[in-house]
Coordinates of C-alpha atoms in Angstrom, one line a residue:
M1 CA 14.4 -23.5 -24.1
R2 CA 17.0 -21.6 -22.2
L3 CA 16.0 -18.0 -21.4
S4 CA 18.4 -15.1 -22.0
S5 CA 19.2 -12.5 -19.3
T6 CA 17.0 -10.0 -21.2
D7 CA 14.0 -12.4 -21.2
L8 CA 14.5 -13.0 -17.5
L9 CA 14.6 -9.3 -16.8
Q10 CA 11.5 -8.7 -18.8
R11 CA 9.6 -11.5 -17.1
Y12 CA 10.7 -10.3 -13.7
Q13 CA 9.6 -6.7 -14.4
R14 CA 6.1 -8.1 -15.3
W15 CA 5.9 -9.9 -12.0
R16 CA 7.9 -7.5 -9.9
G17 CA 4.7 -6.1 -8.2
V18 CA 4.0 -9.6 -6.9
A19 CA 7.5 -10.8 -6.3
E20 CA 8.6 -7.9 -4.0
P21 CA 5.7 -8.1 -1.5
G22 CA 5.7 -11.9 -1.9
F23 CA 9.3 -12.1 -0.8
W24 CA 8.6 -10.2 2.5
I25 CA 5.5 -12.3 3.2
V26 CA 7.3 -15.6 2.7
L27 CA 10.4 -14.3 4.7
Y28 CA 8.3 -13.4 7.7
L29 CA 6.2 -16.5 7.5
L30 CA 9.3 -18.7 7.6
Q31 CA 10.9 -16.6 10.2
T32 CA 7.9 -16.7 12.5
S33 CA 7.4 -20.5 12.1
L34 CA 11.1 -21.1 12.8
N35 CA 11.1 -18.8 15.9
C36 CA 8.0 -20.6 17.3
W37 CA 9.6 -24.0 16.9
I38 CA 12.9 -22.8 18.5
S39 CA 11.2 -21.0 21.4
W40 CA 9.0 -24.1 22.1
L41 CA 12.0 -26.4 22.0
D42 CA 13.9 -24.1 24.4
R43 CA 11.1 -24.2 26.9
V44 CA 10.7 -28.0 26.7
R45 CA 14.5 -28.4 27.1
T46 CA 14.6 -26.1 30.2
H47 CA 11.3 -27.6 31.6
V48 CA 9.5 -24.3 31.5
Q49 CA 5.8 -24.9 31.5
T50 CA 4.4 -22.6 28.8
P51 CA 1.4 -23.4 26.7
L52 CA 2.2 -23.7 23.0
W53 CA -0.5 -21.2 22.1
E54 CA 1.3 -18.5 24.1
V55 CA 4.5 -19.1 22.3
A56 CA 2.7 -18.8 19.0
V57 CA 1.0 -15.6 20.1
W58 CA 4.3 -14.0 21.1
E59 CA 6.0 -14.8 17.8
W60 CA 3.1 -14.2 15.4
S61 CA 2.0 -10.9 17.0
S62 CA 5.5 -9.5 16.8
N63 CA 6.3 -10.6 13.3
L64 CA 3.0 -9.8 11.7
V65 CA 3.4 -6.2 12.9
L66 CA 7.0 -6.1 11.6
L67 CA 5.7 -7.4 8.2
A68 CA 3.1 -4.6 8.2
L69 CA 5.8 -2.1 8.9
V70 CA 8.0 -3.1 5.9
P71 CA 6.3 -0.6 3.6
V72 CA 7.0 2.1 6.2
V73 CA 10.7 1.4 6.0
I74 CA 10.6 1.3 2.2
F75 CA 9.0 4.7 2.3
A76 CA 11.6 6.0 4.7
N77 CA 14.3 4.7 2.3
Q78 CA 12.7 6.6 -0.5
L79 CA 12.8 9.8 1.5
R80 CA 16.4 9.3 2.6
P81 CA 18.1 6.8 0.3
L82 CA 20.4 4.3 1.8
H83 CA 23.6 5.8 0.3
L84 CA 23.0 9.0 2.3
V85 CA 22.2 7.3 5.6
F86 CA 25.7 7.7 7.0
Q87 CA 25.8 11.4 6.5
R88 CA 25.2 13.1 9.8
Q89 CA 21.8 14.7 9.1
N90 CA 20.3 11.6 7.5
L91 CA 21.7 9.3 10.2
R92 CA 19.8 11.4 12.8
W93 CA 16.7 11.2 10.7
H94 CA 16.8 7.5 10.4
L95 CA 17.5 7.0 14.1
A96 CA 14.5 9.1 14.9
A97 CA 12.4 7.1 12.4
S98 CA 13.6 3.9 14.0
V99 CA 12.3 5.1 17.4
I100 CA 8.8 5.7 15.8
Y101 CA 9.1 2.3 14.1
S102 CA 9.9 0.6 17.4
L103 CA 7.0 2.3 19.2
A104 CA 4.6 1.4 16.5
H105 CA 5.8 -2.2 16.6
V106 CA 5.5 -2.5 20.4
L107 CA 2.1 -0.8 20.7
A108 CA 0.5 -2.9 17.9
M109 CA 2.2 -6.1 19.2
V110 CA 0.9 -5.6 22.8
A111 CA -2.6 -4.8 21.5
L112 CA -2.6 -8.1 19.4
R113 CA -1.3 -10.1 22.4
K114 CA -3.9 -8.6 24.8
L115 CA -6.6 -9.4 22.2
A116 CA -5.4 -13.0 21.8
Y117 CA -5.1 -13.6 25.5
W118 CA -8.5 -12.2 26.1
S119 CA -10.0 -14.5 23.5
C120 CA -8.5 -17.4 25.3
G121 CA -9.8 -16.3 28.7
S122 CA -6.5 -15.0 30.0
D123 CA -4.7 -11.7 30.5
Y124 CA -1.4 -10.5 29.0
D125 CA 1.0 -8.4 31.0
F126 CA 3.8 -6.7 29.0
G127 CA 5.7 -5.9 32.1
D128 CA 7.5 -2.6 33.1
W129 CA 7.2 -0.4 30.0
W130 CA 10.3 1.7 31.0
Q131 CA 12.4 -1.5 31.1
E132 CA 10.8 -3.3 28.2
L133 CA 10.8 -0.4 25.7
P134 CA 14.6 0.0 25.5
Y135 CA 15.0 -3.8 25.2
E136 CA 12.5 -3.9 22.3
Y137 CA 14.2 -0.9 20.7
V138 CA 17.6 -2.6 20.6
K139 CA 16.0 -5.4 18.6
D140 CA 13.9 -3.1 16.4
V141 CA 16.7 -0.7 15.4
R142 CA 18.7 -3.7 14.2
T143 CA 15.7 -4.9 12.2
Y144 CA 15.1 -1.4 10.8
F145 CA 18.6 -0.9 9.5
S146 CA 18.8 -4.5 8.3
I147 CA 15.8 -3.9 6.1
L148 CA 17.4 -0.6 4.8
L149 CA 20.6 -2.5 3.9
F150 CA 18.7 -5.2 2.1
I151 CA 16.7 -2.6 0.1
G152 CA 19.8 -0.8 -0.9
F153 CA 21.5 -4.0 -2.0
Y154 CA 18.4 -5.1 -4.0
Q155 CA 18.1 -1.7 -5.7
L156 CA 21.8 -1.8 -6.6
L157 CA 21.5 -5.3 -8.0
L158 CA 18.4 -4.3 -10.0
M159 CA 20.1 -1.2 -11.4
R160 CA 23.1 -3.3 -12.5
W161 CA 20.7 -5.8 -14.2
Q162 CA 18.8 -3.0 -16.0
G163 CA 22.0 -1.4 -17.3
E164 CA 24.7 1.2 -16.7
A165 CA 25.2 4.5 -18.6
T166 CA 28.4 6.0 -19.9
L167 CA 29.2 9.2 -21.7
L168 CA 29.8 9.0 -25.4
G169 CA 33.2 9.9 -26.6
E170 CA 35.2 7.9 -24.1
P171 CA 37.4 5.5 -26.0
D172 CA 37.9 1.9 -24.8
Q173 CA 41.6 2.1 -25.6
G174 CA 44.1 4.9 -26.2
P175 CA 44.5 8.3 -24.6
A176 CA 41.5 10.1 -23.2
V177 CA 39.8 12.7 -25.4
E178 CA 38.1 15.9 -24.3
P179 CA 34.5 15.0 -23.4
V180 CA 31.5 16.5 -25.1
A181 CA 30.5 19.7 -23.2
Q182 CA 26.8 19.0 -23.3
P183 CA 26.1 15.4 -24.4
E184 CA 22.8 14.9 -26.2
R185 CA 22.9 11.1 -25.7
F186 CA 24.2 8.6 -23.2
L187 CA 25.4 5.1 -24.1
V188 CA 23.5 2.5 -22.0
R189 CA 25.0 -0.9 -21.8
K190 CA 22.3 -3.4 -20.7
L191 CA 22.8 -7.2 -20.7
G192 CA 25.5 -7.1 -23.3
K193 CA 23.8 -4.7 -25.7
D194 CA 24.4 -1.0 -26.3
F195 CA 21.5 1.6 -26.5
L196 CA 21.6 5.3 -27.1
L197 CA 19.6 7.2 -24.4
P198 CA 18.7 10.8 -25.4
A199 CA 19.5 13.3 -22.6
A200 CA 16.1 14.9 -23.2
E201 CA 14.3 11.8 -22.0
I202 CA 16.0 11.9 -18.6
E203 CA 13.3 12.9 -16.0
W204 CA 15.7 13.5 -13.1
I205 CA 19.1 12.6 -11.8
Q206 CA 19.8 11.4 -8.3
A207 CA 23.1 11.0 -6.4
W208 CA 24.0 7.5 -5.4
G209 CA 27.4 7.2 -3.8
N210 CA 30.1 7.3 -6.5
Y211 CA 27.4 7.2 -9.1
V212 CA 24.4 9.3 -10.2
N213 CA 21.2 7.6 -11.4
L214 CA 19.6 8.7 -14.6
H215 CA 15.9 8.1 -14.1
V216 CA 14.1 7.3 -17.4
R217 CA 10.6 5.9 -17.7
G218 CA 10.6 4.1 -14.4
H219 CA 14.2 2.8 -14.8
D220 CA 17.4 4.0 -13.2
Y221 CA 20.7 3.8 -15.1
P222 CA 23.8 4.4 -12.9
L223 CA 26.5 6.7 -14.4
R224 CA 29.9 6.9 -12.6
S225 CA 30.0 10.6 -11.9
T226 CA 29.5 13.2 -9.2
M227 CA 26.5 15.6 -9.1
A228 CA 28.8 18.6 -9.6
A229 CA 30.4 17.0 -12.7
I230 CA 27.2 15.9 -14.4
E231 CA 25.6 19.3 -13.6
R232 CA 28.4 21.0 -15.5
R233 CA 28.0 18.7 -18.5
L234 CA 24.2 19.2 -18.9
D235 CA 22.3 22.0 -20.6
A236 CA 21.6 24.5 -17.8
T237 CA 18.4 25.7 -19.6
C238 CA 16.9 22.2 -19.3
F239 CA 18.5 20.6 -16.3
V240 CA 18.4 22.4 -12.9
R241 CA 19.9 21.4 -9.6
V242 CA 17.0 21.4 -7.0
H243 CA 18.6 19.5 -4.1
R244 CA 22.0 18.4 -2.9
S245 CA 21.1 15.0 -4.4
Y246 CA 18.8 15.8 -7.2
I247 CA 18.8 17.4 -10.7
V248 CA 15.5 17.7 -12.5
N249 CA 14.6 18.1 -16.2
L250 CA 12.4 21.2 -16.5
A251 CA 10.5 19.7 -19.4
F252 CA 8.9 17.2 -17.0
V253 CA 8.1 19.6 -14.2
K254 CA 4.4 20.2 -14.0
S255 CA 4.2 22.2 -10.7
I256 CA 6.1 23.0 -7.5
A257 CA 4.3 22.3 -4.2
P258 CA 5.7 24.2 -1.2
L259 CA 6.1 22.5 2.2
E260 CA 5.7 23.9 5.7
S261 CA 9.4 23.3 6.3
G262 CA 10.3 25.8 3.6
D263 CA 11.3 23.1 1.2
A264 CA 9.2 22.0 -1.8
R265 CA 8.4 19.2 -4.1
A266 CA 8.6 19.3 -7.9
M267 CA 5.6 17.4 -9.3
L268 CA 6.4 15.8 -12.6
A269 CA 4.2 15.1 -15.6
T270 CA 5.1 11.4 -15.4
G271 CA 3.6 11.2 -11.8
G272 CA 6.9 11.3 -10.0
E273 CA 8.0 13.7 -7.3
V274 CA 11.5 15.2 -6.7
P275 CA 12.4 17.0 -3.5
V276 CA 13.4 20.7 -3.7
S277 CA 15.4 22.1 -0.9
R278 CA 14.9 25.7 0.2
R279 CA 18.4 26.5 -1.0
Y280 CA 17.5 25.8 -4.6
R281 CA 13.8 26.6 -4.6
D282 CA 14.1 30.3 -5.7
A283 CA 16.6 29.4 -8.4
L284 CA 14.3 26.8 -9.8
K285 CA 11.4 29.2 -10.0
K286 CA 13.6 31.8 -11.8
V287 CA 14.8 29.3 -14.4
A288 CA 11.3 27.8 -14.9
M289 CA 9.9 31.3 -15.5
A290 CA 12.6 32.3 -17.9

């Protein structure tokens, strides 16, 4: 029997916790195996006498560490989402994170190689660190941002699959009408079906390029709007701007945890966390206590 798009989405959501890490594991296993084969053929073709086990150690040590670092890049993307990377501040942040990423990769890789060589009765020499580290960083920064790009594309694809939100009161044909000042519901079109999404169920809103994401029960629904525009449309006694890229529903805020940097994090009753910048922290406290 042919499955509908809705059935496929529901099945994928059940297996998502396995599919996502499984993708990275399979990707790196295939990449490592292919790299080993190509490196070995290159040495045979150029008559370079290198034992096969050394080639395998070089490739597997590097790629196993890169695989272990994938969750780190995913976490970095959560802190500074991809659509904000090319803003000056966030670009500097990700460049700094890529340096740490590269250092972690090189240190762990060299440690694994030394251990492997020692177990084979040999010794591994990484070479001149001041020359090798820049070389490794050029490769690692490319890998780091490639993973970020893939994560962003995957998230966008998943959001499109889950559905897109629109404001009620916008006609499909004819002249535009004056929008509702404070919409109580949003129209969510998902896989050819329309659903009404109560505004009160929105936990937080996050900027995403030309869209804002309405986060509801673990799902993100993109709405074509700016943060300033959606902020003006929502009930100010319920929804509060807490960050340049975030608006939170006060009904879900359980506590506010200050950070050493002067910023804070809003801890939600659903278990989620929303960043609160120092610029909006005092305003959030005033509204929450009102």
